[in-house]
C-alpha positions as a printed Julia matrix, in Angstrom:
299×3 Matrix{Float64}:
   0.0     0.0     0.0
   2.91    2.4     0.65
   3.95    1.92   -2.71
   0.61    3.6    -4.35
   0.38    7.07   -5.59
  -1.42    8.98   -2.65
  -4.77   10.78   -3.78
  -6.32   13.53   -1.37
  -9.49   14.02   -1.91
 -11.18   17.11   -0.87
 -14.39   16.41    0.45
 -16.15   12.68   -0.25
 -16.95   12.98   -3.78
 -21.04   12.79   -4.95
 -22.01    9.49   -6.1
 -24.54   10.88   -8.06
 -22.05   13.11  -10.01
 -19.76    9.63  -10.04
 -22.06    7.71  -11.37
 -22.91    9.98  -14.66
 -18.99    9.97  -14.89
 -19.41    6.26  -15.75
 -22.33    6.66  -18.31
 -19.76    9.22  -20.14
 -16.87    6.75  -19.75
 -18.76    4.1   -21.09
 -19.85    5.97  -23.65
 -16.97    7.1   -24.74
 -15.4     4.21  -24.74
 -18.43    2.04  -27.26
 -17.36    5.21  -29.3
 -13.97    4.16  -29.54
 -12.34    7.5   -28.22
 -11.42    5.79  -25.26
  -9.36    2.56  -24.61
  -9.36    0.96  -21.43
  -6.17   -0.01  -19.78
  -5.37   -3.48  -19.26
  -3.87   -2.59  -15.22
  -5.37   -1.53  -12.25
  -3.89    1.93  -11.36
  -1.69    2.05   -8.55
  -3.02    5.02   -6.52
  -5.04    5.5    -3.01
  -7.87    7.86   -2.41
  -8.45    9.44    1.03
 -10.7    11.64    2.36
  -9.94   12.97    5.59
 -12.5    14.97    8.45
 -15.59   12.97    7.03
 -18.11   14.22    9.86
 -21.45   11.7     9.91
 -24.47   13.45   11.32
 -26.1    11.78   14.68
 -29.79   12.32   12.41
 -28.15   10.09    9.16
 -27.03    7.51   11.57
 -30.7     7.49   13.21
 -32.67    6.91    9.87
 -29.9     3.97    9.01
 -30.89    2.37   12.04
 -34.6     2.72   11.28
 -34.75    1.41    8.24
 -33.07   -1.92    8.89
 -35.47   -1.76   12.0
 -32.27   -2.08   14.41
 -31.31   -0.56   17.92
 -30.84    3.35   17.67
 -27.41    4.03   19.29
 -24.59    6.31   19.06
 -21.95    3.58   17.71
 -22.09    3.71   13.86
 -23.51    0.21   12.41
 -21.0    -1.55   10.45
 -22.19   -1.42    7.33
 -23.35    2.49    7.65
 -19.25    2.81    7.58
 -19.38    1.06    3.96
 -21.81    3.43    2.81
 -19.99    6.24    4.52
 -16.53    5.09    2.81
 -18.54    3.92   -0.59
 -17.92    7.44   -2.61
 -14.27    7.24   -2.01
 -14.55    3.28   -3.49
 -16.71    4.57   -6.77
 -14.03    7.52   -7.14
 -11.6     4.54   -7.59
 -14.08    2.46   -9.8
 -14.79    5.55  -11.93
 -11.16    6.48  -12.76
 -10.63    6.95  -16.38
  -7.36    4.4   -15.97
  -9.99    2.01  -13.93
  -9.76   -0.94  -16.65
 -13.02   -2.71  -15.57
 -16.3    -0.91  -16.62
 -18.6    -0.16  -13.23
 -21.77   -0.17  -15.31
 -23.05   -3.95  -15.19
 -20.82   -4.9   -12.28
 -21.69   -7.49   -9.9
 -20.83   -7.43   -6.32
 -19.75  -10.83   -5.42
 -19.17  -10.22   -1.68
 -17.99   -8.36    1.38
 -14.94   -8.73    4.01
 -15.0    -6.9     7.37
 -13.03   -6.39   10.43
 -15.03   -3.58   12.86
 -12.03   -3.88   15.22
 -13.8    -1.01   17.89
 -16.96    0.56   18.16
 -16.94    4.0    16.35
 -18.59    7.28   17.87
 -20.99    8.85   15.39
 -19.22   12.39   16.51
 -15.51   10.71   15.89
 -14.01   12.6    12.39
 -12.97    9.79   10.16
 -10.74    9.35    7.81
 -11.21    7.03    4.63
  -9.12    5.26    2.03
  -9.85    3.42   -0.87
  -7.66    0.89   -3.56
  -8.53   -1.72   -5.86
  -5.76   -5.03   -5.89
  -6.25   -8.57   -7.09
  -7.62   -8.04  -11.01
  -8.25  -11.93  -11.67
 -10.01  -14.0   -13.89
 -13.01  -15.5   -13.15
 -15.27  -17.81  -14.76
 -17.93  -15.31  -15.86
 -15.6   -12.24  -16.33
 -12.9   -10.07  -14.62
 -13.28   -9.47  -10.83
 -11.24   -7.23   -9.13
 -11.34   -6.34   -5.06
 -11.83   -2.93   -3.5
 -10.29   -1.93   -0.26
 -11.04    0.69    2.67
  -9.48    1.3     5.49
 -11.08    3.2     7.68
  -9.44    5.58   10.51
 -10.15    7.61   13.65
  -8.1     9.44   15.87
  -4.88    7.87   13.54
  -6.09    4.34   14.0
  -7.59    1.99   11.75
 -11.09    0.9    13.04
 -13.04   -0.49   10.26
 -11.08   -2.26    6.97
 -12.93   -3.98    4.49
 -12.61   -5.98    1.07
 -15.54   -5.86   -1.18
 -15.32   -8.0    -4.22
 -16.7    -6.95   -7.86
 -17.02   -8.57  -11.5
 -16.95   -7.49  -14.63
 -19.59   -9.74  -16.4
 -18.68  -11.05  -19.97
 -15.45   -8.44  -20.07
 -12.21  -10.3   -20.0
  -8.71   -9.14  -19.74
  -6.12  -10.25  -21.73
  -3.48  -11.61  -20.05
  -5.74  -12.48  -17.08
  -6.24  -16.72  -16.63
  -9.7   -17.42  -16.74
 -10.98  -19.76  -14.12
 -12.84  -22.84  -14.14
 -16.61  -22.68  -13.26
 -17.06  -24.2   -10.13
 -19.28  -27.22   -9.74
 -23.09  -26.28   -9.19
 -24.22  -27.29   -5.03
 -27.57  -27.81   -4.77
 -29.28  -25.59   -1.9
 -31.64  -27.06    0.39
 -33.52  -24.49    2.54
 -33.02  -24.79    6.28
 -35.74  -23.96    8.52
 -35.98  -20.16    9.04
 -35.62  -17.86   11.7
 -36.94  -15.1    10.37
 -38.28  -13.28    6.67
 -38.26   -9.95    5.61
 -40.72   -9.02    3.54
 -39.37   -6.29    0.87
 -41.7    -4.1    -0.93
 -40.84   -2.33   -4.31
 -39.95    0.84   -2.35
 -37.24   -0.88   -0.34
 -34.05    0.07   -3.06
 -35.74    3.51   -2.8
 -35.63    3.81    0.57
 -32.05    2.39    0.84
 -30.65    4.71   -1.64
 -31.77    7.41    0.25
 -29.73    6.54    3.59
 -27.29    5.58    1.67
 -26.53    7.54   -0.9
 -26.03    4.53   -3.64
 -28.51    5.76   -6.51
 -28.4     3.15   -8.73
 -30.79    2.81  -11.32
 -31.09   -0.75  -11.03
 -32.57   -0.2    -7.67
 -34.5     2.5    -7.62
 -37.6     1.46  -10.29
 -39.37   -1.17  -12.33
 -38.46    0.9   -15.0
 -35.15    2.14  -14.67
 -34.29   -1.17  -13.6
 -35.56   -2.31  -16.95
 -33.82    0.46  -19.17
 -30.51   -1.5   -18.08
 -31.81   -4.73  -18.75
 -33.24   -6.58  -15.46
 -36.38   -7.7   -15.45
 -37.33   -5.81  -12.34
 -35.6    -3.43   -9.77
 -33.42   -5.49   -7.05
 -32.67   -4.86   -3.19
 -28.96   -3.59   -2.8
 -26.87   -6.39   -1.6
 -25.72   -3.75    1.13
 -28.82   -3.6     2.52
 -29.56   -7.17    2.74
 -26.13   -7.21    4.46
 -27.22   -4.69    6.91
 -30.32   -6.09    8.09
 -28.61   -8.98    8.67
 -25.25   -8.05   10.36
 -27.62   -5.3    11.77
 -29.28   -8.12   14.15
 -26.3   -10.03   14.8
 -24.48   -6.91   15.79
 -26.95   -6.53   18.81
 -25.02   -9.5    20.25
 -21.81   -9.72   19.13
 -18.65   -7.93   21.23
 -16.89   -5.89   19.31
 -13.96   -6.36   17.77
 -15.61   -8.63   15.42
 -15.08   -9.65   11.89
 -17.96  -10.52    9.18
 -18.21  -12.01    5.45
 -21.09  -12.29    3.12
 -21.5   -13.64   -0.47
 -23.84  -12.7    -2.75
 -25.55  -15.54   -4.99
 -28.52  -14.62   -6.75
 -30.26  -11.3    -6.81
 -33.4   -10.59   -4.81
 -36.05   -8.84   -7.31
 -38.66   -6.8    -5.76
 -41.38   -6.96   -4.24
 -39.99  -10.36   -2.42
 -40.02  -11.83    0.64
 -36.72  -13.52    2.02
 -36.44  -16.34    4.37
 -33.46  -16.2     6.58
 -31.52  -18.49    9.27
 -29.23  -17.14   11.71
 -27.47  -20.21   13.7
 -25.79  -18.38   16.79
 -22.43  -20.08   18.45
 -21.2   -20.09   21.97
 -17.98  -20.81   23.17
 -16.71  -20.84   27.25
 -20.47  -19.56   27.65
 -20.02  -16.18   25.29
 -21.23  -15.29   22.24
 -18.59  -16.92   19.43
 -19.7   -16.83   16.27
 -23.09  -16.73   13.81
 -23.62  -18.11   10.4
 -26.62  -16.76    8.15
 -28.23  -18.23    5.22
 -30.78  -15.95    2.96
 -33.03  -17.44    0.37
 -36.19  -16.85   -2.04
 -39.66  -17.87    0.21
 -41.57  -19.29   -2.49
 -38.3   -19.9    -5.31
 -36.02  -21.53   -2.89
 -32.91  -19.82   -4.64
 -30.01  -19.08   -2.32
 -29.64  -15.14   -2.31
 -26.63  -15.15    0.26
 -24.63  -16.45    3.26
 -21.69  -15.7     5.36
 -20.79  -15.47    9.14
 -20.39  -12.76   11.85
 -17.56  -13.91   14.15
 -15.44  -12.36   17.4
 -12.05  -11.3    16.84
């Protein structure tokens, strides 16, 4: 990391402003008047003195229907660090297109609990540009920092559908697992306003969220939940029990199209009488289709 070209940013860049960057890029570049690069550009974006307001912290917590404290939720610090990851994804040098990626999954450490009022300070890279069966994937990091200490780092893991790299192996396509629905614990019933509602405490205003229609303009059949948001509803409830430090994973299978209702199992572990560990499972009620699974554990 020491090795990258050090970016400051001067204020968390708007994702809105980000994302119309990437409609001109792409643009451009089915024009022909721009080629992509076949590297991953070695730089680092930070963004230092990000303030989060006690109120946007408040309507995160209501929306995934969790406990209203003054810690910041785990994954409100992705959304919090996500501009500074676009302004990585959106660099003209970026050689993956971020229109018609696919997030794949999520690594976490939350290694202390994190003050809403604490000034943060947030960096962003991309490493690992690999092939993959279906594509290119590529991994983003963050770290996250307060009072010169990291307190949140995470990996989130994106691919390129159908683009392939030259020079890049592509991997074998591993062998299909049949999922058998466990018994639930719980279901969330989603209504069409729930990427909506989502993008506006987060800040992540992708079409393919927001409408039916928009949704349809870029080729899905319907709008689909942000995998985020799954991720925080979930992590959300396990967080309520877990001591921090902890670390969490989740990997996205199939998206969830909207209106749906998810079925979920949380299996909590014990060990020496504490809290250990807690594996999740999230599937279609009536489809049976696996939409994602990982595991919350202490550190």
């Amino acid at each position: 990391m020491s090795t990258r070209e050090a970016i400051a940013l001067p204020e968390l860049p708007s994702l809105s402003k980000l994302y119309v960057s990437a409609l001109s890029t792409a643009a451009r570049t089915k024009l022909g008047a721009l080629e992509r690069s076949h590297a991953l550009p070695h730089v680092q974006h930070t963004v230092t003195d990000v303030q989060v307001s006690l109120e946007h912290v408040t309507t995160f917590q209501h929306l995934l229907h969790g406990t209203v404290r003054d810690s910041l939720p785990s994954v409100f610090v992705h959304s919090v660090a996500f501009p500074v990851v676009m302004s990585v994804l959106t660099r003209p040098d970026f050689p993956l297109p971020l229109l018609g990626m696919v997030h794949l999954g999520n690594r976490v450490r939350h290694l202390r609990s994190i003050d809403f009022s604490e000034p943060l300070a947030v960096t962003a890279w991309a490493e690992n540009l690999a092939g993959h069966h279906a594509g290119t994937c590529v991994d983003v990091r963050v770290d996250v920092q307060a009072a010169g200490e990291n307190v949140w780092e995470g990996t989130s893991t994106y691919l390129a559908k159908g683009l392939y790299v030259p020079g890049l192996d592509k991997a074998s396509r591993p062998e299909r697992q049949d999922f058998v629905p466990p018994q639930p614990t719980a279901k969330w019933r989603l209504g069409p306003e729930a990427g909506r509602e989502y993008a506006a405490v987060s800040g992540d205003f992708n079409p393919i969220h927001l409408s039916a229609l928009s949704a349809k303009i870029l080729g899905l059949k319907r709008s689909i939940a942000h995998g985020m948001y799954l991720a925080a509803r979930v992590i959300n409830s396990v967080e309520a029990v877990a001591a921090e430090p902890f670390a969490w994973d989740i990997e996205f299978a199939a998206p969830v199209f909207l209106p749906a209702t998810v079925a979920l199992r949380i299996e909590d572990h014990e060990a020496d009488g504490r809290w250990d560990s807690a594996d999740f499972t999230g599937w279609g009620e009536r489809s049976h289709r696996k939409h994602f699974s990982g595991s919350v554990r202490a550190l």
